[in-house]
Amino acid sequence: ETGVTQTPRHLVMGMTNKKSLKCEQHLGHNAMYWYKQSAKKPLELMFVYSLEERVENNSVPSRFSPECPNSSHLFLHLHTLQPEDSALYLCASSQPGQGVETQYFGPGTRLLVL
Amino acid sequence: EDQVTQSPEALRLQEGESSSLNCSYTVSGLRGLFWYRQDPGKGPEFLFTLYSAGEEKEKERLKATLTKKESFLHITAPKPEDSATYLCAAKGGTSYGKLTFGQGTILTVHP
């Protein structure tokens, strides 16, 4: 157990649905990340939050909307997704300021868009 | 643009048959090279961080090494429980917090 939890673990949604993914870290870290992992492709960074402020947005479509209400929680709000958005969505956290910080990952949410 | 390439894509070993996984990187101002292990249906599990060429780190049957262009993950006398996907990632000096990942090597160890 890495101290990063994600819910739900599995999600099936239609293209017109709205859903949210939740991530919580219990490591006392100040930075949180969303990644997308598709089959046969490397992990793609989507968003980075540091001290609840978004510091990086990797050209992600607006149908993905992140929210970081505090340093322990991170959400990814989903609406009008496309089938190609089906993937494993991973949350990670790290503690900046201690050299090159290591990112610790949650178990992921497996998303299927029909 | 930062790039990380892992080889081979897949590796099948017999139990006890040692081998190495390769991670080649092109990163501006490398600040860290990371190795993760990922089991099916789970998130990546941190293994090692290497910071500078010549550095080596060990954990049980795994040893990671780093040169100026590539990193190796050596697996000595592997066991079936070492079967997993091994991911390499590099952090450059440009973007905040951004790790560039390779596509991974799927390792299968047969008893």
mmCIF file with all atom_site columns, C-alpha atoms in Angstrom:
data_model
loop_
_atom_site.group_PDB
_atom_site.id
_atom_site.type_symbol
_atom_site.label_atom_id
_atom_site.label_alt_id
_atom_site.label_comp_id
_atom_site.label_asym_id
_atom_site.label_entity_id
_atom_site.label_seq_id
_atom_site.pdbx_PDB_ins_code
_atom_site.Cartn_x
_atom_site.Cartn_y
_atom_site.Cartn_z
_atom_site.occupancy
_atom_site.B_iso_or_equiv
_atom_site.pdbx_formal_charge
_atom_site.auth_seq_id
_atom_site.auth_comp_id
_atom_site.auth_asym_id
_atom_site.auth_atom_id
_atom_site.pdbx_PDB_model_num
ATOM 1   C CA . GLU A 1 1   ? 0.000   0.000   0.000   1.00 0.00 ? 1   GLU A CA 1
ATOM 2   C CA . THR A 1 2   ? 1.583   3.257   -1.126  1.00 0.00 ? 2   THR A CA 1
ATOM 3   C CA . GLY A 1 3   ? -0.618  5.692   0.784   1.00 0.00 ? 3   GLY A CA 1
ATOM 4   C CA . VAL A 1 4   ? -2.429  6.952   -2.309  1.00 0.00 ? 4   VAL A CA 1
ATOM 5   C CA . THR A 1 5   ? -5.997  5.772   -2.771  1.00 0.00 ? 5   THR A CA 1
ATOM 6   C CA . GLN A 1 6   ? -8.307  6.189   -5.750  1.00 0.00 ? 6   GLN A CA 1
ATOM 7   C CA . THR A 1 7   ? -12.034 5.703   -6.168  1.00 0.00 ? 7   THR A CA 1
ATOM 8   C CA . PRO A 1 8   ? -13.776 4.223   -7.952  1.00 0.00 ? 8   PRO A CA 1
ATOM 9   C CA . ARG A 1 9   ? -11.460 1.453   -9.113  1.00 0.00 ? 9   ARG A CA 1
ATOM 10  C CA . HIS A 1 10  ? -13.619 0.752   -12.148 1.00 0.00 ? 10  HIS A CA 1
ATOM 11  C CA . LEU A 1 11  ? -16.017 3.030   -14.030 1.00 0.00 ? 11  LEU A CA 1
ATOM 12  C CA . VAL A 1 12  ? -18.188 2.543   -17.098 1.00 0.00 ? 12  VAL A CA 1
ATOM 13  C CA . MET A 1 13  ? -19.852 5.617   -18.524 1.00 0.00 ? 13  MET A CA 1
ATOM 14  C CA . GLY A 1 14  ? -21.686 6.739   -21.602 1.00 0.00 ? 14  GLY A CA 1
ATOM 15  C CA . MET A 1 15  ? -20.502 9.644   -23.708 1.00 0.00 ? 15  MET A CA 1
ATOM 16  C CA . THR A 1 16  ? -23.163 11.952  -22.289 1.00 0.00 ? 16  THR A CA 1
ATOM 17  C CA . ASN A 1 17  ? -22.533 11.141  -18.617 1.00 0.00 ? 17  ASN A CA 1
ATOM 18  C CA . LYS A 1 18  ? -20.762 13.258  -16.025 1.00 0.00 ? 18  LYS A CA 1
ATOM 19  C CA . LYS A 1 19  ? -18.619 11.492  -13.458 1.00 0.00 ? 19  LYS A CA 1
ATOM 20  C CA . SER A 1 20  ? -15.733 12.283  -11.129 1.00 0.00 ? 20  SER A CA 1
ATOM 21  C CA . LEU A 1 21  ? -12.614 10.399  -10.120 1.00 0.00 ? 21  LEU A CA 1
ATOM 22  C CA . LYS A 1 22  ? -11.258 10.894  -6.622  1.00 0.00 ? 22  LYS A CA 1
ATOM 23  C CA . CYS A 1 23  ? -7.727  10.616  -5.302  1.00 0.00 ? 23  CYS A CA 1
ATOM 24  C CA . GLU A 1 24  ? -6.565  10.927  -1.699  1.00 0.00 ? 24  GLU A CA 1
ATOM 25  C CA . GLN A 1 25  ? -3.011  10.806  -0.428  1.00 0.00 ? 25  GLN A CA 1
ATOM 26  C CA . HIS A 1 26  ? -2.046  10.033  3.166   1.00 0.00 ? 26  HIS A CA 1
ATOM 27  C CA . LEU A 1 27  ? 1.666   10.798  2.789   1.00 0.00 ? 27  LEU A CA 1
ATOM 28  C CA . GLY A 1 28  ? 1.710   14.473  3.727   1.00 0.00 ? 28  GLY A CA 1
ATOM 29  C CA . HIS A 1 29  ? 2.816   15.480  0.236   1.00 0.00 ? 29  HIS A CA 1
ATOM 30  C CA . ASN A 1 30  ? 2.228   18.881  -1.352  1.00 0.00 ? 30  ASN A CA 1
ATOM 31  C CA . ALA A 1 31  ? 2.106   17.958  -5.048  1.00 0.00 ? 31  ALA A CA 1
ATOM 32  C CA . MET A 1 32  ? -0.429  15.765  -6.842  1.00 0.00 ? 32  MET A CA 1
ATOM 33  C CA . TYR A 1 33  ? -0.645  14.527  -10.408 1.00 0.00 ? 33  TYR A CA 1
ATOM 34  C CA . TRP A 1 34  ? -3.079  12.959  -12.863 1.00 0.00 ? 34  TRP A CA 1
ATOM 35  C CA . TYR A 1 35  ? -1.736  10.541  -15.484 1.00 0.00 ? 35  TYR A CA 1
ATOM 36  C CA . LYS A 1 36  ? -3.438  8.630   -18.299 1.00 0.00 ? 36  LYS A CA 1
ATOM 37  C CA . GLN A 1 37  ? -2.221  5.135   -19.180 1.00 0.00 ? 37  GLN A CA 1
ATOM 38  C CA . SER A 1 38  ? -3.502  3.678   -22.450 1.00 0.00 ? 38  SER A CA 1
ATOM 39  C CA . ALA A 1 39  ? -2.683  0.248   -23.793 1.00 0.00 ? 39  ALA A CA 1
ATOM 40  C CA . LYS A 1 40  ? 0.707   0.037   -25.516 1.00 0.00 ? 40  LYS A CA 1
ATOM 41  C CA . LYS A 1 41  ? 1.486   3.704   -24.747 1.00 0.00 ? 41  LYS A CA 1
ATOM 42  C CA . PRO A 1 42  ? 3.668   5.342   -22.101 1.00 0.00 ? 42  PRO A CA 1
ATOM 43  C CA . LEU A 1 43  ? 2.092   7.095   -19.148 1.00 0.00 ? 43  LEU A CA 1
ATOM 44  C CA . GLU A 1 44  ? 0.962   10.580  -20.152 1.00 0.00 ? 44  GLU A CA 1
ATOM 45  C CA . LEU A 1 45  ? 1.021   13.405  -17.637 1.00 0.00 ? 45  LEU A CA 1
ATOM 46  C CA . MET A 1 46  ? -2.272  15.311  -17.622 1.00 0.00 ? 46  MET A CA 1
ATOM 47  C CA . PHE A 1 47  ? -2.174  17.777  -14.721 1.00 0.00 ? 47  PHE A CA 1
ATOM 48  C CA . VAL A 1 48  ? 0.137   18.822  -11.896 1.00 0.00 ? 48  VAL A CA 1
ATOM 49  C CA . TYR A 1 49  ? -0.944  20.582  -8.712  1.00 0.00 ? 49  TYR A CA 1
ATOM 50  C CA . SER A 1 50  ? 1.426   22.057  -6.159  1.00 0.00 ? 50  SER A CA 1
ATOM 51  C CA . LEU A 1 51  ? 0.001   23.473  -2.921  1.00 0.00 ? 51  LEU A CA 1
ATOM 52  C CA . GLU A 1 52  ? -3.472  23.262  -4.488  1.00 0.00 ? 52  GLU A CA 1
ATOM 53  C CA . GLU A 1 53  ? -2.434  25.406  -7.446  1.00 0.00 ? 53  GLU A CA 1
ATOM 54  C CA . ARG A 1 54  ? -2.359  23.967  -10.949 1.00 0.00 ? 54  ARG A CA 1
ATOM 55  C CA . VAL A 1 55  ? 1.186   24.345  -12.254 1.00 0.00 ? 55  VAL A CA 1
ATOM 56  C CA . GLU A 1 56  ? 1.001   22.263  -15.398 1.00 0.00 ? 56  GLU A CA 1
ATOM 57  C CA . ASN A 1 57  ? -1.690  21.332  -17.897 1.00 0.00 ? 57  ASN A CA 1
ATOM 58  C CA . ASN A 1 58  ? -0.392  19.097  -20.662 1.00 0.00 ? 58  ASN A CA 1
ATOM 59  C CA . SER A 1 59  ? -2.771  20.185  -23.446 1.00 0.00 ? 59  SER A CA 1
ATOM 60  C CA . VAL A 1 60  ? -5.601  18.102  -22.060 1.00 0.00 ? 60  VAL A CA 1
ATOM 61  C CA . PRO A 1 61  ? -9.068  18.480  -23.667 1.00 0.00 ? 61  PRO A CA 1
ATOM 62  C CA . SER A 1 62  ? -11.535 20.549  -21.689 1.00 0.00 ? 62  SER A CA 1
ATOM 63  C CA . ARG A 1 63  ? -13.797 17.526  -21.168 1.00 0.00 ? 63  ARG A CA 1
ATOM 64  C CA . PHE A 1 64  ? -11.333 16.693  -18.371 1.00 0.00 ? 64  PHE A CA 1
ATOM 65  C CA . SER A 1 65  ? -11.518 19.165  -15.491 1.00 0.00 ? 65  SER A CA 1
ATOM 66  C CA . PRO A 1 66  ? -9.261  18.782  -12.443 1.00 0.00 ? 66  PRO A CA 1
ATOM 67  C CA . GLU A 1 67  ? -9.931  20.096  -8.967  1.00 0.00 ? 67  GLU A CA 1
ATOM 68  C CA . CYS A 1 68  ? -7.622  20.199  -5.959  1.00 0.00 ? 68  CYS A CA 1
ATOM 69  C CA . PRO A 1 69  ? -9.485  21.483  -2.869  1.00 0.00 ? 69  PRO A CA 1
ATOM 70  C CA . ASN A 1 70  ? -6.558  20.777  -0.525  1.00 0.00 ? 70  ASN A CA 1
ATOM 71  C CA . SER A 1 71  ? -3.161  19.115  -0.629  1.00 0.00 ? 71  SER A CA 1
ATOM 72  C CA . SER A 1 72  ? -4.580  15.688  0.255   1.00 0.00 ? 72  SER A CA 1
ATOM 73  C CA . HIS A 1 73  ? -7.384  15.461  -2.300  1.00 0.00 ? 73  HIS A CA 1
ATOM 74  C CA . LEU A 1 74  ? -7.512  15.595  -6.068  1.00 0.00 ? 74  LEU A CA 1
ATOM 75  C CA . PHE A 1 75  ? -10.480 15.137  -8.369  1.00 0.00 ? 75  PHE A CA 1
ATOM 76  C CA . LEU A 1 76  ? -10.849 14.649  -12.087 1.00 0.00 ? 76  LEU A CA 1
ATOM 77  C CA . HIS A 1 77  ? -14.281 15.660  -13.377 1.00 0.00 ? 77  HIS A CA 1
ATOM 78  C CA . LEU A 1 78  ? -15.313 13.974  -16.598 1.00 0.00 ? 78  LEU A CA 1
ATOM 79  C CA . HIS A 1 79  ? -18.013 15.041  -19.061 1.00 0.00 ? 79  HIS A CA 1
ATOM 80  C CA . THR A 1 80  ? -18.925 14.192  -22.642 1.00 0.00 ? 80  THR A CA 1
ATOM 81  C CA . LEU A 1 81  ? -16.019 11.788  -22.980 1.00 0.00 ? 81  LEU A CA 1
ATOM 82  C CA . GLN A 1 82  ? -15.108 9.891   -26.125 1.00 0.00 ? 82  GLN A CA 1
ATOM 83  C CA . PRO A 1 83  ? -14.440 6.143   -26.468 1.00 0.00 ? 83  PRO A CA 1
ATOM 84  C CA . GLU A 1 84  ? -10.738 6.912   -27.004 1.00 0.00 ? 84  GLU A CA 1
ATOM 85  C CA . ASP A 1 85  ? -10.657 8.289   -23.453 1.00 0.00 ? 85  ASP A CA 1
ATOM 86  C CA . SER A 1 86  ? -10.992 4.737   -22.149 1.00 0.00 ? 86  SER A CA 1
ATOM 87  C CA . ALA A 1 87  ? -7.820  4.081   -20.156 1.00 0.00 ? 87  ALA A CA 1
ATOM 88  C CA . LEU A 1 88  ? -6.332  3.630   -16.697 1.00 0.00 ? 88  LEU A CA 1
ATOM 89  C CA . TYR A 1 89  ? -6.238  6.970   -14.871 1.00 0.00 ? 89  TYR A CA 1
ATOM 90  C CA . LEU A 1 90  ? -3.525  7.179   -12.270 1.00 0.00 ? 90  LEU A CA 1
ATOM 91  C CA . CYS A 1 91  ? -3.054  9.652   -9.473  1.00 0.00 ? 91  CYS A CA 1
ATOM 92  C CA . ALA A 1 92  ? 0.345   10.302  -7.904  1.00 0.00 ? 92  ALA A CA 1
ATOM 93  C CA . SER A 1 93  ? 1.773   12.505  -5.183  1.00 0.00 ? 93  SER A CA 1
ATOM 94  C CA . SER A 1 94  ? 5.208   13.787  -4.226  1.00 0.00 ? 94  SER A CA 1
ATOM 95  C CA . GLN A 1 95  ? 6.894   16.106  -1.780  1.00 0.00 ? 95  GLN A CA 1
ATOM 96  C CA . PRO A 1 96  ? 8.710   18.871  -3.671  1.00 0.00 ? 96  PRO A CA 1
ATOM 97  C CA . GLY A 1 97  ? 11.676  20.556  -2.103  1.00 0.00 ? 97  GLY A CA 1
ATOM 98  C CA . GLN A 1 98  ? 13.514  17.402  -1.047  1.00 0.00 ? 98  GLN A CA 1
ATOM 99  C CA . GLY A 1 99  ? 15.877  17.028  -3.980  1.00 0.00 ? 99  GLY A CA 1
ATOM 100 C CA . VAL A 1 100 ? 14.413  15.202  -6.948  1.00 0.00 ? 100 VAL A CA 1
ATOM 101 C CA . GLU A 1 101 ? 11.173  14.053  -5.425  1.00 0.00 ? 101 GLU A CA 1
ATOM 102 C CA . THR A 1 102 ? 9.777   10.586  -6.048  1.00 0.00 ? 102 THR A CA 1
ATOM 103 C CA . GLN A 1 103 ? 6.196   10.269  -7.234  1.00 0.00 ? 103 GLN A CA 1
ATOM 104 C CA . TYR A 1 104 ? 4.079   7.608   -5.536  1.00 0.00 ? 104 TYR A CA 1
ATOM 105 C CA . PHE A 1 105 ? 1.127   6.241   -7.437  1.00 0.00 ? 105 PHE A CA 1
ATOM 106 C CA . GLY A 1 106 ? -2.343  5.077   -6.510  1.00 0.00 ? 106 GLY A CA 1
ATOM 107 C CA . PRO A 1 107 ? -3.927  1.892   -7.882  1.00 0.00 ? 107 PRO A CA 1
ATOM 108 C CA . GLY A 1 108 ? -5.732  3.726   -10.679 1.00 0.00 ? 108 GLY A CA 1
ATOM 109 C CA . THR A 1 109 ? -9.288  3.949   -11.994 1.00 0.00 ? 109 THR A CA 1
ATOM 110 C CA . ARG A 1 110 ? -10.038 1.770   -15.014 1.00 0.00 ? 110 ARG A CA 1
ATOM 111 C CA . LEU A 1 111 ? -12.396 3.835   -17.179 1.00 0.00 ? 111 LEU A CA 1
ATOM 112 C CA . LEU A 1 112 ? -14.465 2.494   -20.057 1.00 0.00 ? 112 LEU A CA 1
ATOM 113 C CA . VAL A 1 113 ? -16.390 4.961   -22.212 1.00 0.00 ? 113 VAL A CA 1
ATOM 114 C CA . LEU A 1 114 ? -19.164 3.447   -24.287 1.00 0.00 ? 114 LEU A CA 1
ATOM 115 C CA . GLU B 2 1   ? 11.698  17.103  -26.471 1.00 0.00 ? 1   GLU B CA 1
ATOM 116 C CA . ASP B 2 2   ? 12.515  14.590  -23.741 1.00 0.00 ? 2   ASP B CA 1
ATOM 117 C CA . GLN B 2 3   ? 12.361  10.947  -24.799 1.00 0.00 ? 3   GLN B CA 1
ATOM 118 C CA . VAL B 2 4   ? 12.654  7.629   -22.993 1.00 0.00 ? 4   VAL B CA 1
ATOM 119 C CA . THR B 2 5   ? 12.828  4.312   -24.847 1.00 0.00 ? 5   THR B CA 1
ATOM 120 C CA . GLN B 2 6   ? 12.773  0.896   -23.193 1.00 0.00 ? 6   GLN B CA 1
ATOM 121 C CA . SER B 2 7   ? 13.882  -2.416  -24.656 1.00 0.00 ? 7   SER B CA 1
ATOM 122 C CA . PRO B 2 8   ? 12.946  -5.115  -25.126 1.00 0.00 ? 8   PRO B CA 1
ATOM 123 C CA . GLU B 2 9   ? 9.165   -4.654  -25.186 1.00 0.00 ? 9   GLU B CA 1
ATOM 124 C CA . ALA B 2 10  ? 8.753   -8.109  -23.693 1.00 0.00 ? 10  ALA B CA 1
ATOM 125 C CA . LEU B 2 11  ? 11.176  -10.562 -22.093 1.00 0.00 ? 11  LEU B CA 1
ATOM 126 C CA . ARG B 2 12  ? 10.536  -14.168 -21.160 1.00 0.00 ? 12  ARG B CA 1
ATOM 127 C CA . LEU B 2 13  ? 12.965  -15.838 -18.781 1.00 0.00 ? 13  LEU B CA 1
ATOM 128 C CA . GLN B 2 14  ? 13.243  -19.142 -17.037 1.00 0.00 ? 14  GLN B CA 1
ATOM 129 C CA . GLU B 2 15  ? 13.450  -19.024 -13.272 1.00 0.00 ? 15  GLU B CA 1
ATOM 130 C CA . GLY B 2 16  ? 17.069  -18.374 -12.325 1.00 0.00 ? 16  GLY B CA 1
ATOM 131 C CA . GLU B 2 17  ? 18.022  -16.991 -15.750 1.00 0.00 ? 17  GLU B CA 1
ATOM 132 C CA . SER B 2 18  ? 19.576  -13.561 -15.166 1.00 0.00 ? 18  SER B CA 1
ATOM 133 C CA . SER B 2 19  ? 19.107  -10.746 -17.669 1.00 0.00 ? 19  SER B CA 1
ATOM 134 C CA . SER B 2 20  ? 18.933  -6.963  -18.098 1.00 0.00 ? 20  SER B CA 1
ATOM 135 C CA . LEU B 2 21  ? 16.346  -4.420  -19.170 1.00 0.00 ? 21  LEU B CA 1
ATOM 136 C CA . ASN B 2 22  ? 17.444  -1.285  -21.001 1.00 0.00 ? 22  ASN B CA 1
ATOM 137 C CA . CYS B 2 23  ? 16.219  2.293   -20.725 1.00 0.00 ? 23  CYS B CA 1
ATOM 138 C CA . SER B 2 24  ? 17.683  4.845   -23.157 1.00 0.00 ? 24  SER B CA 1
ATOM 139 C CA . TYR B 2 25  ? 16.937  8.487   -22.493 1.00 0.00 ? 25  TYR B CA 1
ATOM 140 C CA . THR B 2 26  ? 17.316  11.857  -24.150 1.00 0.00 ? 26  THR B CA 1
ATOM 141 C CA . VAL B 2 27  ? 16.517  14.414  -21.487 1.00 0.00 ? 27  VAL B CA 1
ATOM 142 C CA . SER B 2 28  ? 17.635  17.976  -21.100 1.00 0.00 ? 28  SER B CA 1
ATOM 143 C CA . GLY B 2 29  ? 19.433  18.339  -17.809 1.00 0.00 ? 29  GLY B CA 1
ATOM 144 C CA . LEU B 2 30  ? 18.636  14.972  -16.237 1.00 0.00 ? 30  LEU B CA 1
ATOM 145 C CA . ARG B 2 31  ? 17.711  15.410  -12.595 1.00 0.00 ? 31  ARG B CA 1
ATOM 146 C CA . GLY B 2 32  ? 16.636  11.849  -11.868 1.00 0.00 ? 32  GLY B CA 1
ATOM 147 C CA . LEU B 2 33  ? 16.017  8.470   -13.490 1.00 0.00 ? 33  LEU B CA 1
ATOM 148 C CA . PHE B 2 34  ? 13.278  6.356   -11.923 1.00 0.00 ? 34  PHE B CA 1
ATOM 149 C CA . TRP B 2 35  ? 12.372  2.686   -12.110 1.00 0.00 ? 35  TRP B CA 1
ATOM 150 C CA . TYR B 2 36  ? 8.901   1.421   -11.252 1.00 0.00 ? 36  TYR B CA 1
ATOM 151 C CA . ARG B 2 37  ? 7.279   -1.994  -11.235 1.00 0.00 ? 37  ARG B CA 1
ATOM 152 C CA . GLN B 2 38  ? 3.650   -2.337  -12.324 1.00 0.00 ? 38  GLN B CA 1
ATOM 153 C CA . ASP B 2 39  ? 1.516   -5.433  -11.783 1.00 0.00 ? 39  ASP B CA 1
ATOM 154 C CA . PRO B 2 40  ? -1.628  -5.966  -13.887 1.00 0.00 ? 40  PRO B CA 1
ATOM 155 C CA . GLY B 2 41  ? -4.519  -3.791  -12.732 1.00 0.00 ? 41  GLY B CA 1
ATOM 156 C CA . LYS B 2 42  ? -2.354  -1.854  -10.263 1.00 0.00 ? 42  LYS B CA 1
ATOM 157 C CA . GLY B 2 43  ? -0.504  1.421   -10.150 1.00 0.00 ? 43  GLY B CA 1
ATOM 158 C CA . PRO B 2 44  ? 3.269   1.675   -10.589 1.00 0.00 ? 44  PRO B CA 1
ATOM 159 C CA . GLU B 2 45  ? 5.290   0.764   -7.502  1.00 0.00 ? 45  GLU B CA 1
ATOM 160 C CA . PHE B 2 46  ? 8.472   2.753   -6.912  1.00 0.00 ? 46  PHE B CA 1
ATOM 161 C CA . LEU B 2 47  ? 11.742  0.825   -7.062  1.00 0.00 ? 47  LEU B CA 1
ATOM 162 C CA . PHE B 2 48  ? 14.743  3.140   -7.512  1.00 0.00 ? 48  PHE B CA 1
ATOM 163 C CA . THR B 2 49  ? 15.891  6.676   -8.200  1.00 0.00 ? 49  THR B CA 1
ATOM 164 C CA . LEU B 2 50  ? 19.292  7.284   -9.797  1.00 0.00 ? 50  LEU B CA 1
ATOM 165 C CA . TYR B 2 51  ? 20.729  10.779  -9.945  1.00 0.00 ? 51  TYR B CA 1
ATOM 166 C CA . SER B 2 52  ? 24.079  10.690  -11.700 1.00 0.00 ? 52  SER B CA 1
ATOM 167 C CA . ALA B 2 53  ? 26.117  8.564   -14.104 1.00 0.00 ? 53  ALA B CA 1
ATOM 168 C CA . GLY B 2 54  ? 27.935  5.743   -12.373 1.00 0.00 ? 54  GLY B CA 1
ATOM 169 C CA . GLU B 2 55  ? 25.376  5.400   -9.618  1.00 0.00 ? 55  GLU B CA 1
ATOM 170 C CA . GLU B 2 56  ? 24.048  1.946   -8.741  1.00 0.00 ? 56  GLU B CA 1
ATOM 171 C CA . LYS B 2 57  ? 21.237  0.816   -6.427  1.00 0.00 ? 57  LYS B CA 1
ATOM 172 C CA . GLU B 2 58  ? 20.175  -2.666  -5.358  1.00 0.00 ? 58  GLU B CA 1
ATOM 173 C CA . LYS B 2 59  ? 17.071  -4.231  -3.908  1.00 0.00 ? 59  LYS B CA 1
ATOM 174 C CA . GLU B 2 60  ? 16.832  -7.988  -3.507  1.00 0.00 ? 60  GLU B CA 1
ATOM 175 C CA . ARG B 2 61  ? 17.338  -9.484  -6.999  1.00 0.00 ? 61  ARG B CA 1
ATOM 176 C CA . LEU B 2 62  ? 17.271  -6.117  -8.766  1.00 0.00 ? 62  LEU B CA 1
ATOM 177 C CA . LYS B 2 63  ? 20.126  -3.723  -9.469  1.00 0.00 ? 63  LYS B CA 1
ATOM 178 C CA . ALA B 2 64  ? 19.769  -0.458  -11.351 1.00 0.00 ? 64  ALA B CA 1
ATOM 179 C CA . THR B 2 65  ? 22.671  1.337   -13.006 1.00 0.00 ? 65  THR B CA 1
ATOM 180 C CA . LEU B 2 66  ? 22.967  4.650   -14.814 1.00 0.00 ? 66  LEU B CA 1
ATOM 181 C CA . THR B 2 67  ? 25.201  6.046   -17.567 1.00 0.00 ? 67  THR B CA 1
ATOM 182 C CA . LYS B 2 68  ? 24.958  9.371   -19.379 1.00 0.00 ? 68  LYS B CA 1
ATOM 183 C CA . LYS B 2 69  ? 22.695  7.870   -22.032 1.00 0.00 ? 69  LYS B CA 1
ATOM 184 C CA . GLU B 2 70  ? 20.966  4.847   -20.543 1.00 0.00 ? 70  GLU B CA 1
ATOM 185 C CA . SER B 2 71  ? 19.984  2.910   -17.474 1.00 0.00 ? 71  SER B CA 1
ATOM 186 C CA . PHE B 2 72  ? 19.893  -0.823  -16.936 1.00 0.00 ? 72  PHE B CA 1
ATOM 187 C CA . LEU B 2 73  ? 17.792  -2.892  -14.594 1.00 0.00 ? 73  LEU B CA 1
ATOM 188 C CA . HIS B 2 74  ? 19.653  -6.120  -13.923 1.00 0.00 ? 74  HIS B CA 1
ATOM 189 C CA . ILE B 2 75  ? 17.639  -9.051  -12.622 1.00 0.00 ? 75  ILE B CA 1
ATOM 190 C CA . THR B 2 76  ? 19.681  -11.785 -10.976 1.00 0.00 ? 76  THR B CA 1
ATOM 191 C CA . ALA B 2 77  ? 18.229  -15.284 -10.627 1.00 0.00 ? 77  ALA B CA 1
ATOM 192 C CA . PRO B 2 78  ? 14.645  -14.113 -11.168 1.00 0.00 ? 78  PRO B CA 1
ATOM 193 C CA . LYS B 2 79  ? 11.630  -15.824 -9.644  1.00 0.00 ? 79  LYS B CA 1
ATOM 194 C CA . PRO B 2 80  ? 8.084   -16.062 -11.052 1.00 0.00 ? 80  PRO B CA 1
ATOM 195 C CA . GLU B 2 81  ? 6.970   -13.351 -8.622  1.00 0.00 ? 81  GLU B CA 1
ATOM 196 C CA . ASP B 2 82  ? 9.284   -10.920 -10.433 1.00 0.00 ? 82  ASP B CA 1
ATOM 197 C CA . SER B 2 83  ? 6.925   -11.096 -13.422 1.00 0.00 ? 83  SER B CA 1
ATOM 198 C CA . ALA B 2 84  ? 5.543   -7.596  -14.032 1.00 0.00 ? 84  ALA B CA 1
ATOM 199 C CA . THR B 2 85  ? 5.903   -4.587  -16.306 1.00 0.00 ? 85  THR B CA 1
ATOM 200 C CA . TYR B 2 86  ? 8.956   -2.503  -15.479 1.00 0.00 ? 86  TYR B CA 1
ATOM 201 C CA . LEU B 2 87  ? 8.715   1.200   -16.233 1.00 0.00 ? 87  LEU B CA 1
ATOM 202 C CA . CYS B 2 88  ? 11.538  3.674   -16.606 1.00 0.00 ? 88  CYS B CA 1
ATOM 203 C CA . ALA B 2 89  ? 10.997  7.424   -16.264 1.00 0.00 ? 89  ALA B CA 1
ATOM 204 C CA . ALA B 2 90  ? 13.246  10.464  -16.461 1.00 0.00 ? 90  ALA B CA 1
ATOM 205 C CA . LYS B 2 91  ? 12.933  13.911  -14.975 1.00 0.00 ? 91  LYS B CA 1
ATOM 206 C CA . GLY B 2 92  ? 14.603  16.778  -16.795 1.00 0.00 ? 92  GLY B CA 1
ATOM 207 C CA . GLY B 2 93  ? 15.349  20.258  -15.628 1.00 0.00 ? 93  GLY B CA 1
ATOM 208 C CA . THR B 2 94  ? 12.604  22.017  -17.536 1.00 0.00 ? 94  THR B CA 1
ATOM 209 C CA . SER B 2 95  ? 8.975   21.273  -16.665 1.00 0.00 ? 95  SER B CA 1
ATOM 210 C CA . TYR B 2 96  ? 7.809   21.243  -13.089 1.00 0.00 ? 96  TYR B CA 1
ATOM 211 C CA . GLY B 2 97  ? 7.366   17.724  -11.761 1.00 0.00 ? 97  GLY B CA 1
ATOM 212 C CA . LYS B 2 98  ? 7.099   16.181  -15.200 1.00 0.00 ? 98  LYS B CA 1
ATOM 213 C CA . LEU B 2 99  ? 8.300   12.609  -15.612 1.00 0.00 ? 99  LEU B CA 1
ATOM 214 C CA . THR B 2 100 ? 8.789   11.261  -19.135 1.00 0.00 ? 100 THR B CA 1
ATOM 215 C CA . PHE B 2 101 ? 7.981   7.555   -19.160 1.00 0.00 ? 101 PHE B CA 1
ATOM 216 C CA . GLY B 2 102 ? 9.082   4.776   -21.461 1.00 0.00 ? 102 GLY B CA 1
ATOM 217 C CA . GLN B 2 103 ? 6.530   2.289   -22.743 1.00 0.00 ? 103 GLN B CA 1
ATOM 218 C CA . GLY B 2 104 ? 7.711   -0.406  -20.346 1.00 0.00 ? 104 GLY B CA 1
ATOM 219 C CA . THR B 2 105 ? 9.163   -3.911  -20.553 1.00 0.00 ? 105 THR B CA 1
ATOM 220 C CA . ILE B 2 106 ? 6.826   -6.802  -19.819 1.00 0.00 ? 106 ILE B CA 1
ATOM 221 C CA . LEU B 2 107 ? 8.831   -9.424  -17.921 1.00 0.00 ? 107 LEU B CA 1
ATOM 222 C CA . THR B 2 108 ? 7.550   -12.978 -17.601 1.00 0.00 ? 108 THR B CA 1
ATOM 223 C CA . VAL B 2 109 ? 9.498   -15.467 -15.490 1.00 0.00 ? 109 VAL B CA 1
ATOM 224 C CA . HIS B 2 110 ? 8.549   -19.111 -15.966 1.00 0.00 ? 110 HIS B CA 1
ATOM 225 C CA . PRO B 2 111 ? 9.050   -21.665 -13.169 1.00 0.00 ? 111 PRO B CA 1
#
